[in-house]
Amino acid sequence: MNGPASRWRLLWLVLVLCIASCGDNSDETPTGGDLPDGDQEMENTTPSLAEKLGVTQYVGKIDPIVHLQNGQETTYRFDAAQGPICMRGAEYKVTVRDTGSQDLVVFLQGGGACWSTFCLAITAAPEGVPLVDLLNADMANNPVADWNVMYLPYCDGSFFVGEAQFDDDINGLGTRYHKGLANLTGALEVAKLRFPDPQRILLAGSSGGGYGLLLAGPLLRHYYPDVELIMMADSGIGLARDGEPEYLQTALDEFNVQRFFPDDCENCQDNGHITGLVAYFLDYDPDVRIGMYSSWYDSILAKVFLQIPGEQFAKGLQEQTDRIHTAFPDRFRRFITDGIQHTALLGTPNSIIGSDLTAIELPEGGLEDLMSGVKIEGMDATIVDGQSMTQWLTALIDNDTTQWKDLLEEKGPPPESE
């Protein structure tokens, strides 16, 4: 191999290898940067929990359209052909408030649910950010008053997770479009576009939005894998009829969300509840912390939504949340008041149902019967052991473990009305 011919053969071989490796590189890693090492490649190919659950089907496939700009607020709408749509076919819209903050609130509104044996739902998405307590920039001591806001109206009737179309003509209104997962994903596409690198995110949901957090948490983490994530479930954390799994199962089947439940989660559906998804997420993501609010006899959840005695609701609330808190005492804590209050982050009933009463489908009896006896207090007026929800939420956000405590007010007797 020392002669001229051998040297030429060696040069020819080097040239051929160079051409082969330096030809069309359109599918290769772009030049100009270092290739990732083996450990980085392994990290990049490890599926997120959202991918494991199968809730990423719309990621990167929805193009938000600027609809309306009003000062700090921008409302986006979506093309229904890409997925997002309200339950009766109205256009889905979301609104952001850009304050220039390094922190972000993602808020899932409430407003019932709809399946073949029960229907109470909002069916239109309003424009703008409503002045609920949590989103009120002028509210004294509000810990997120100056944060950026990503506001998600709730109009899919399926807890922001549905992926189905149902034609039972309930209420004589034809097809139900349960596209909550597409609506949620579209909103998170907007959030990532507008706020690509926040320092902290508070993901909060009230009532139906609180139920939506069960899968919204993993999906949001997929978009923001390294951001400090705090969650607040306000009157809704997967509770259903204690000992009656068939009740919620009807909704899960019609929304087509059963397929999102992980095979290795033995307690995700326990005694009729789906609160086990909360524990599963906490176990999977050691950096998230979750707070929750409820009253022992929540009149909307117990009386209207679940149609069970308050005492039965309180039993399920106690047992299910005890289990999560015992397993994760430092990252899951409760703020539970006595009585029948529904939600603590909103402030008024109008914060749930909105002002457009034509966009509400109601169970038999109508709105007056539904709202009779309902108690909704704001963040400052919701108090346990001298600590307000405003103070408790501030401690949760700041991870102040001396003030963010597990607070359970002593149960009084069940309300007489039941």
CSV table of C-alpha atoms in Angstrom, one decimal:
chain,number,residue,atom,x,y,z
A,1,MET,CA,0.0,0.0,0.0
A,2,ASN,CA,3.0,2.3,-0.2
A,3,GLY,CA,3.1,2.7,-4.0
A,4,PRO,CA,1.6,5.6,-6.1
A,5,ALA,CA,-1.3,3.4,-7.3
A,6,SER,CA,-2.2,2.5,-3.7
A,7,ARG,CA,-2.1,6.2,-2.7
A,8,TRP,CA,-4.5,7.1,-5.6
A,9,ARG,CA,-6.9,4.3,-4.6
A,10,LEU,CA,-6.9,5.6,-1.1
A,11,LEU,CA,-7.6,9.2,-2.2
A,12,TRP,CA,-10.4,8.0,-4.5
A,13,LEU,CA,-12.0,6.1,-1.6
A,14,VAL,CA,-11.9,9.2,0.6
A,15,LEU,CA,-13.5,11.3,-2.2
A,16,VAL,CA,-16.3,8.7,-2.7
A,17,LEU,CA,-17.1,8.7,1.0
A,18,CYS,CA,-17.1,12.5,1.1
A,19,ILE,CA,-19.5,12.7,-1.8
A,20,ALA,CA,-21.8,10.1,-0.2
A,21,SER,CA,-21.8,11.9,3.1
A,22,CYS,CA,-21.9,15.5,1.8
A,23,GLY,CA,-24.5,15.2,-0.9
A,24,ASP,CA,-28.2,16.1,-0.5
A,25,ASN,CA,-28.6,16.8,3.2
A,26,SER,CA,-32.2,18.2,3.1
A,27,ASP,CA,-33.3,15.5,5.6
A,28,GLU,CA,-30.3,15.8,7.8
A,29,THR,CA,-29.5,18.0,10.8
A,30,PRO,CA,-28.8,21.5,9.5
A,31,THR,CA,-25.2,22.5,9.4
A,32,GLY,CA,-23.7,25.3,11.5
A,33,GLY,CA,-24.3,23.6,14.9
A,34,ASP,CA,-23.0,20.7,17.0
A,35,LEU,CA,-24.8,17.4,16.6
A,36,PRO,CA,-26.4,16.2,19.9
A,37,ASP,CA,-24.6,13.6,21.8
A,38,GLY,CA,-26.2,10.3,22.7
A,39,ASP,CA,-27.7,11.4,26.0
A,40,GLN,CA,-29.4,14.4,24.3
A,41,GLU,CA,-30.8,12.2,21.6
A,42,MET,CA,-32.3,9.9,24.2
A,43,GLU,CA,-33.9,12.8,26.0
A,44,ASN,CA,-35.4,14.1,22.7
A,45,THR,CA,-37.0,10.8,21.9
A,46,THR,CA,-38.5,10.1,25.3
A,47,PRO,CA,-42.2,10.6,25.0
A,48,SER,CA,-44.0,13.1,27.1
A,49,LEU,CA,-46.8,12.0,29.3
A,50,ALA,CA,-49.2,13.7,26.8
A,51,GLU,CA,-47.8,11.6,24.0
A,52,LYS,CA,-48.1,8.5,26.2
A,53,LEU,CA,-51.7,9.3,26.9
A,54,GLY,CA,-52.4,10.0,23.2
A,55,VAL,CA,-53.6,13.6,23.6
A,56,THR,CA,-51.1,15.2,21.2
A,57,GLN,CA,-53.0,14.4,17.9
A,58,TYR,CA,-53.7,18.1,17.2
A,59,VAL,CA,-50.3,19.5,18.2
A,60,GLY,CA,-48.8,21.6,15.4
A,61,LYS,CA,-51.9,21.1,13.2
A,62,ILE,CA,-54.0,24.1,14.2
A,63,ASP,CA,-53.4,27.6,12.9
A,64,PRO,CA,-55.0,30.4,15.1
A,65,ILE,CA,-56.3,33.4,13.3
A,66,VAL,CA,-56.2,36.9,14.8
A,67,HIS,CA,-59.8,38.0,15.2
A,68,LEU,CA,-59.9,41.1,17.4
A,69,GLN,CA,-57.4,43.3,19.2
A,70,ASN,CA,-58.4,45.5,22.1
A,71,GLY,CA,-55.5,47.1,24.0
A,72,GLN,CA,-53.6,44.4,25.8
A,73,GLU,CA,-56.1,41.7,24.7
A,74,THR,CA,-56.1,39.8,21.4
A,75,THR,CA,-58.8,37.3,20.5
A,76,TYR,CA,-58.1,34.4,18.2
A,77,ARG,CA,-60.5,32.3,16.3
A,78,PHE,CA,-60.1,28.9,14.6
A,79,ASP,CA,-61.1,27.1,11.5
A,80,ALA,CA,-63.5,24.3,12.4
A,81,ALA,CA,-62.0,22.2,9.6
A,82,GLN,CA,-58.8,21.9,11.8
A,83,GLY,CA,-60.8,20.7,14.8
A,84,PRO,CA,-61.8,23.5,17.2
A,85,ILE,CA,-65.5,24.1,17.4
A,86,CYS,CA,-68.2,24.7,20.1
A,87,MET,CA,-70.7,22.0,20.9
A,88,ARG,CA,-73.4,23.2,18.5
A,89,GLY,CA,-71.2,24.3,15.7
A,90,ALA,CA,-70.3,27.9,16.8
A,91,GLU,CA,-66.8,29.2,16.1
A,92,TYR,CA,-64.3,28.6,18.9
A,93,LYS,CA,-62.3,31.6,20.1
A,94,VAL,CA,-59.7,32.3,22.9
A,95,THR,CA,-58.3,35.5,24.2
A,96,VAL,CA,-54.8,36.5,25.5
A,97,ARG,CA,-53.9,39.4,27.7
A,98,ASP,CA,-50.3,40.4,27.1
A,99,THR,CA,-49.0,42.5,30.1
A,100,GLY,CA,-45.3,42.0,29.3
A,101,SER,CA,-44.9,39.7,32.3
A,102,GLN,CA,-42.5,36.7,32.5
A,103,ASP,CA,-45.4,34.6,34.1
A,104,LEU,CA,-48.5,33.2,32.5
A,105,VAL,CA,-52.0,32.2,33.7
A,106,VAL,CA,-53.8,29.6,31.6
A,107,PHE,CA,-57.4,29.6,32.7
A,108,LEU,CA,-60.1,27.0,31.8
A,109,GLN,CA,-63.6,28.4,32.2
A,110,GLY,CA,-66.4,26.3,33.6
A,111,GLY,CA,-69.9,25.7,32.4
A,112,GLY,CA,-71.4,22.3,32.8
A,113,ALA,CA,-71.2,19.3,30.5
A,114,CYS,CA,-73.6,17.5,28.1
A,115,TRP,CA,-74.2,13.8,27.5
A,116,SER,CA,-77.3,11.8,26.6
A,117,THR,CA,-78.7,11.6,30.1
A,118,PHE,CA,-77.7,15.1,31.4
A,119,CYS,CA,-77.1,18.4,29.6
A,120,LEU,CA,-76.1,21.7,31.1
A,121,ALA,CA,-73.7,23.5,28.8
A,122,ILE,CA,-72.5,26.7,27.4
A,123,THR,CA,-72.4,26.6,23.6
A,124,ALA,CA,-70.7,29.7,22.5
A,125,ALA,CA,-67.2,31.2,23.1
A,126,PRO,CA,-67.2,34.9,24.0
A,127,GLU,CA,-64.5,37.4,23.2
A,128,GLY,CA,-62.3,39.0,25.8
A,129,VAL,CA,-61.1,38.1,29.2
A,130,PRO,CA,-63.9,38.2,31.8
A,131,LEU,CA,-63.3,39.9,35.2
A,132,VAL,CA,-63.5,36.8,37.3
A,133,ASP,CA,-61.6,37.3,40.5
A,134,LEU,CA,-58.5,35.3,39.4
A,135,LEU,CA,-58.2,37.3,36.2
A,136,ASN,CA,-59.1,40.7,37.6
A,137,ALA,CA,-56.0,42.9,37.2
A,138,ASP,CA,-57.5,45.6,39.6
A,139,MET,CA,-58.2,43.2,42.4
A,140,ALA,CA,-56.1,44.0,45.5
A,141,ASN,CA,-53.7,41.3,46.6
A,142,ASN,CA,-54.4,39.2,43.5
A,143,PRO,CA,-51.2,37.2,43.2
A,144,VAL,CA,-51.5,37.0,39.4
A,145,ALA,CA,-52.9,40.5,38.7
A,146,ASP,CA,-50.0,41.5,36.4
A,147,TRP,CA,-49.4,38.1,34.8
A,148,ASN,CA,-50.0,37.4,31.1
A,149,VAL,CA,-53.3,35.5,30.6
A,150,MET,CA,-54.4,32.8,28.2
A,151,TYR,CA,-58.2,32.5,28.6
A,152,LEU,CA,-60.1,29.5,27.4
A,153,PRO,CA,-63.9,29.8,27.1
A,154,TYR,CA,-65.7,26.5,27.7
A,155,CYS,CA,-68.2,25.6,25.0
A,156,ASP,CA,-67.5,22.0,24.1
A,157,GLY,CA,-69.6,20.3,26.8
A,158,SER,CA,-66.9,17.7,27.3
A,159,PHE,CA,-64.5,19.1,29.9
A,160,PHE,CA,-61.9,20.3,27.3
A,161,VAL,CA,-61.0,16.7,26.5
A,162,GLY,CA,-63.7,15.3,24.2
A,163,GLU,CA,-63.0,13.9,20.7
A,164,ALA,CA,-66.3,12.8,19.3
A,165,GLN,CA,-69.4,13.7,17.4
A,166,PHE,CA,-72.7,12.5,18.7
A,167,ASP,CA,-76.1,12.5,17.0
A,168,ASP,CA,-78.7,11.8,19.7
A,169,ASP,CA,-80.5,15.1,19.1
A,170,ILE,CA,-80.8,15.9,22.8
A,171,ASN,CA,-82.8,19.0,23.4
A,172,GLY,CA,-83.9,18.8,19.8
A,173,LEU,CA,-80.7,20.6,18.6
A,174,GLY,CA,-79.1,17.9,16.5
A,175,THR,CA,-75.4,17.0,16.5
A,176,ARG,CA,-73.2,17.5,19.5
A,177,TYR,CA,-69.6,18.3,18.6
A,178,HIS,CA,-67.4,17.3,21.5
A,179,LYS,CA,-64.1,18.7,20.3
A,180,GLY,CA,-62.7,19.8,23.7
A,181,LEU,CA,-59.2,18.3,23.0
A,182,ALA,CA,-59.0,20.3,19.7
A,183,ASN,CA,-60.2,23.5,21.5
A,184,LEU,CA,-57.6,23.0,24.3
A,185,THR,CA,-54.8,22.3,21.8
A,186,GLY,CA,-55.7,25.3,19.7
A,187,ALA,CA,-55.5,27.5,22.8
A,188,LEU,CA,-52.1,26.1,23.8
A,189,GLU,CA,-50.8,26.7,20.2
A,190,VAL,CA,-51.7,30.3,20.8
A,191,ALA,CA,-50.1,30.3,24.2
A,192,LYS,CA,-46.8,28.9,22.8
A,193,LEU,CA,-46.9,31.4,20.0
A,194,ARG,CA,-47.4,34.4,22.2
A,195,PHE,CA,-45.6,33.3,25.3
A,196,PRO,CA,-42.8,30.9,24.2
A,197,ASP,CA,-40.6,31.0,27.3
A,198,PRO,CA,-42.4,32.0,30.5
A,199,GLN,CA,-40.8,31.5,33.9
A,200,ARG,CA,-43.9,30.2,35.7
A,201,ILE,CA,-47.3,29.0,34.6
A,202,LEU,CA,-50.4,28.8,36.7
A,203,LEU,CA,-52.8,26.4,35.1
A,204,ALA,CA,-56.2,26.9,36.7
A,205,GLY,CA,-59.7,25.7,36.0
A,206,SER,CA,-63.1,26.2,37.6
A,207,SER,CA,-66.0,23.8,37.7
A,208,GLY,CA,-66.0,22.1,34.3
A,209,GLY,CA,-62.6,23.6,33.7
A,210,GLY,CA,-61.4,22.0,36.9
A,211,TYR,CA,-62.3,18.6,35.5
A,212,GLY,CA,-60.5,19.6,32.3
A,213,LEU,CA,-57.2,20.0,34.2
A,214,LEU,CA,-56.9,16.2,34.4
A,215,LEU,CA,-55.6,16.0,30.8
A,216,ALA,CA,-54.8,19.7,30.3
A,217,GLY,CA,-51.9,19.4,32.8
A,218,PRO,CA,-50.0,16.7,30.8
A,219,LEU,CA,-50.7,18.5,27.5
A,220,LEU,CA,-49.5,21.9,28.7
A,221,ARG,CA,-46.4,20.2,30.1
A,222,HIS,CA,-45.8,18.8,26.6
A,223,TYR,CA,-45.7,22.4,25.3
A,224,TYR,CA,-43.6,23.7,28.2
A,225,PRO,CA,-41.4,20.8,29.5
A,226,ASP,CA,-39.1,22.9,31.6
A,227,VAL,CA,-41.2,25.7,33.0
A,228,GLU,CA,-42.3,25.8,36.7
A,229,LEU,CA,-45.9,24.5,36.6
A,230,ILE,CA,-48.5,25.2,39.3
A,231,MET,CA,-52.0,23.9,39.0
A,232,MET,CA,-55.2,25.0,40.8
A,233,ALA,CA,-58.4,22.9,40.5
A,234,ASP,CA,-61.4,25.0,41.6
A,235,SER,CA,-64.5,22.9,42.3
A,236,GLY,CA,-63.8,20.0,40.0
A,237,ILE,CA,-61.0,17.4,40.3
A,238,GLY,CA,-62.5,14.3,38.8
A,239,LEU,CA,-65.2,13.6,41.5
A,240,ALA,CA,-68.3,11.7,40.5
A,241,ARG,CA,-70.9,9.4,42.1
A,242,ASP,CA,-69.2,7.5,44.9
A,243,GLY,CA,-69.7,3.8,44.3
A,244,GLU,CA,-71.5,4.3,41.0
A,245,PRO,CA,-68.9,4.1,38.2
A,246,GLU,CA,-71.6,3.7,35.5
A,247,TYR,CA,-72.7,7.3,35.9
A,248,LEU,CA,-69.6,9.0,34.7
A,249,GLN,CA,-68.8,6.1,32.4
A,250,THR,CA,-71.6,7.2,30.1
A,251,ALA,CA,-70.0,10.6,29.6
A,252,LEU,CA,-66.5,9.1,29.2
A,253,ASP,CA,-67.8,6.8,26.4
A,254,GLU,CA,-69.7,9.6,24.6
A,255,PHE,CA,-66.8,12.0,24.8
A,256,ASN,CA,-64.4,9.2,23.5
A,257,VAL,CA,-61.9,9.9,26.3
A,258,GLN,CA,-61.6,6.4,27.8
A,259,ARG,CA,-58.8,5.7,25.3
A,260,PHE,CA,-56.7,8.5,27.0
A,261,PHE,CA,-56.5,6.6,30.3
A,262,PRO,CA,-53.1,5.0,30.8
A,263,ASP,CA,-53.0,1.2,30.9
A,264,ASP,CA,-50.6,1.2,33.9
A,265,CYS,CA,-52.8,3.4,36.1
A,266,GLU,CA,-54.7,0.9,38.3
A,267,ASN,CA,-56.5,3.7,40.3
A,268,CYS,CA,-57.3,6.2,37.6
A,269,GLN,CA,-61.0,5.1,37.8
A,270,ASP,CA,-61.7,4.3,41.4
A,271,ASN,CA,-65.1,3.7,42.9
A,272,GLY,CA,-66.8,5.9,40.3
A,273,HIS,CA,-64.2,8.7,40.4
A,274,ILE,CA,-61.4,9.6,38.0
A,275,THR,CA,-59.3,11.5,40.6
A,276,GLY,CA,-56.6,8.9,40.2
A,277,LEU,CA,-55.4,10.8,37.1
A,278,VAL,CA,-54.2,13.5,39.4
A,279,ALA,CA,-52.1,11.2,41.4
A,280,TYR,CA,-50.8,9.6,38.2
A,281,PHE,CA,-49.6,13.0,36.9
A,282,LEU,CA,-48.0,13.9,40.2
A,283,ASP,CA,-46.1,10.7,40.2
A,284,TYR,CA,-45.0,11.2,36.6
A,285,ASP,CA,-44.0,14.8,37.0
A,286,PRO,CA,-42.1,15.4,40.2
A,287,ASP,CA,-41.9,19.2,39.6
A,288,VAL,CA,-45.6,20.0,39.5
A,289,ARG,CA,-47.6,21.1,42.5
A,290,ILE,CA,-51.4,21.1,42.7
A,291,GLY,CA,-53.9,23.0,44.9
A,292,MET,CA,-57.6,22.3,45.0
A,293,TYR,CA,-60.7,24.1,46.3
A,294,SER,CA,-64.1,22.6,47.2
A,295,SER,CA,-66.8,22.9,49.8
A,296,TRP,CA,-68.0,19.7,51.5
A,297,TYR,CA,-71.5,19.9,50.1
A,298,ASP,CA,-70.9,21.8,46.8
A,299,SER,CA,-74.5,22.5,45.6
A,300,ILE,CA,-73.7,22.6,41.9
A,301,LEU,CA,-71.7,19.4,41.8
A,302,ALA,CA,-73.7,17.4,44.2
A,303,LYS,CA,-77.2,18.7,43.6
A,304,VAL,CA,-77.2,19.6,39.9
A,305,PHE,CA,-74.4,17.8,38.2
A,306,LEU,CA,-74.1,14.5,40.1
A,307,GLN,CA,-77.6,14.5,41.5
A,308,ILE,CA,-76.6,12.9,44.8
A,309,PRO,CA,-77.0,13.9,48.5
A,310,GLY,CA,-74.4,16.3,49.8
A,311,GLU,CA,-73.3,13.7,52.4
A,312,GLN,CA,-72.4,11.2,49.6
A,313,PHE,CA,-70.5,13.9,47.8
A,314,ALA,CA,-68.6,14.8,51.0
A,315,LYS,CA,-67.7,11.2,51.5
A,316,GLY,CA,-66.2,10.8,48.0
A,317,LEU,CA,-64.4,14.2,48.4
A,318,GLN,CA,-62.8,13.2,51.7
A,319,GLU,CA,-61.7,9.7,50.6
A,320,GLN,CA,-60.4,10.6,47.2
A,321,THR,CA,-58.5,13.7,48.1
A,322,ASP,CA,-57.1,12.0,51.3
A,323,ARG,CA,-55.6,9.4,49.1
A,324,ILE,CA,-53.8,11.9,46.9
A,325,HIS,CA,-52.6,14.1,49.8
A,326,THR,CA,-51.3,11.1,51.7
A,327,ALA,CA,-49.2,10.0,48.6
A,328,PHE,CA,-48.0,13.6,47.8
A,329,PRO,CA,-48.3,15.7,51.0
A,330,ASP,CA,-45.9,18.3,49.8
A,331,ARG,CA,-47.3,18.8,46.3
A,332,PHE,CA,-51.1,18.3,46.7
A,333,ARG,CA,-52.9,20.3,49.3
A,334,ARG,CA,-56.6,21.2,49.8
A,335,PHE,CA,-58.7,24.2,50.8
A,336,ILE,CA,-62.1,22.8,51.7
A,337,THR,CA,-64.8,24.9,53.3
A,338,ASP,CA,-68.0,23.8,55.0
A,339,GLY,CA,-71.3,24.4,53.3
A,340,ILE,CA,-72.5,24.4,49.7
A,341,GLN,CA,-70.2,26.9,48.0
A,342,HIS,CA,-69.3,26.3,44.3
A,343,THR,CA,-65.9,27.7,43.1
A,344,ALA,CA,-63.6,30.2,44.8
A,345,LEU,CA,-61.8,31.8,41.9
A,346,LEU,CA,-64.7,33.3,40.0
A,347,GLY,CA,-66.6,35.6,42.3
A,348,THR,CA,-70.2,35.6,40.9
A,349,PRO,CA,-72.6,33.1,39.2
A,350,ASN,CA,-72.3,35.2,36.0
A,351,SER,CA,-68.7,34.2,35.9
A,352,ILE,CA,-69.8,30.7,35.2
A,353,ILE,CA,-72.7,31.1,32.8
A,354,GLY,CA,-71.7,34.4,31.1
A,355,SER,CA,-74.1,37.1,29.9
A,356,ASP,CA,-75.4,35.4,26.7
A,357,LEU,CA,-78.3,33.4,28.1
A,358,THR,CA,-79.2,32.2,24.6
A,359,ALA,CA,-76.0,30.2,24.5
A,360,ILE,CA,-76.9,27.9,27.4
A,361,GLU,CA,-78.5,24.5,27.3
A,362,LEU,CA,-80.2,23.7,30.6
A,363,PRO,CA,-81.6,20.6,32.2
A,364,GLU,CA,-85.3,20.4,32.9
A,365,GLY,CA,-86.4,23.1,35.3
A,366,GLY,CA,-84.5,26.0,33.8
A,367,LEU,CA,-82.0,28.5,35.0
A,368,GLU,CA,-84.0,29.8,38.0
A,369,ASP,CA,-84.3,26.4,39.5
A,370,LEU,CA,-80.7,25.6,38.8
A,371,MET,CA,-79.3,28.7,40.5
A,372,SER,CA,-81.6,28.6,43.5
A,373,GLY,CA,-79.6,28.1,46.7
A,374,VAL,CA,-76.3,28.4,44.9
A,375,LYS,CA,-73.5,30.1,46.9
A,376,ILE,CA,-70.5,31.5,45.1
A,377,GLU,CA,-67.9,33.6,47.0
A,378,GLY,CA,-64.8,35.3,45.7
A,379,MET,CA,-61.2,34.7,46.6
A,380,ASP,CA,-61.1,37.2,49.5
A,381,ALA,CA,-64.4,36.0,51.0
A,382,THR,CA,-63.5,32.3,51.0
A,383,ILE,CA,-61.8,31.7,54.3
A,384,VAL,CA,-60.6,28.7,56.4
A,385,ASP,CA,-58.9,29.1,59.7
A,386,GLY,CA,-58.5,32.8,59.1
A,387,GLN,CA,-56.7,32.4,55.8
A,388,SER,CA,-58.4,33.6,52.6
A,389,MET,CA,-58.2,31.8,49.3
A,390,THR,CA,-56.3,34.8,48.0
A,391,GLN,CA,-53.6,34.3,50.7
A,392,TRP,CA,-53.6,30.5,50.2
A,393,LEU,CA,-53.2,30.8,46.4
A,394,THR,CA,-50.4,33.3,46.8
A,395,ALA,CA,-48.6,30.8,49.0
A,396,LEU,CA,-49.2,28.0,46.5
A,397,ILE,CA,-47.7,30.0,43.7
A,398,ASP,CA,-44.7,31.1,45.8
A,399,ASN,CA,-44.2,27.6,47.2
A,400,ASP,CA,-44.4,29.1,50.7
A,401,THR,CA,-44.9,25.8,52.6
A,402,THR,CA,-45.4,27.6,55.9
A,403,GLN,CA,-48.6,29.3,54.5
A,404,TRP,CA,-49.6,26.8,51.8
A,405,LYS,CA,-51.2,24.3,54.2
A,406,ASP,CA,-53.7,21.5,53.9
A,407,LEU,CA,-56.8,23.3,55.2
A,408,LEU,CA,-60.0,21.4,55.8
A,409,GLU,CA,-62.8,23.1,57.6
A,410,GLU,CA,-64.8,20.9,60.0
A,411,LYS,CA,-68.0,19.5,58.4
A,412,GLY,CA,-71.3,20.8,59.6
A,413,PRO,CA,-74.5,18.8,59.0
A,414,PRO,CA,-75.6,18.3,55.4
A,415,PRO,CA,-77.9,21.1,54.0
A,416,GLU,CA,-81.6,20.7,54.9
A,417,SER,CA,-82.7,21.1,51.3
A,418,GLU,CA,-81.5,17.7,50.3
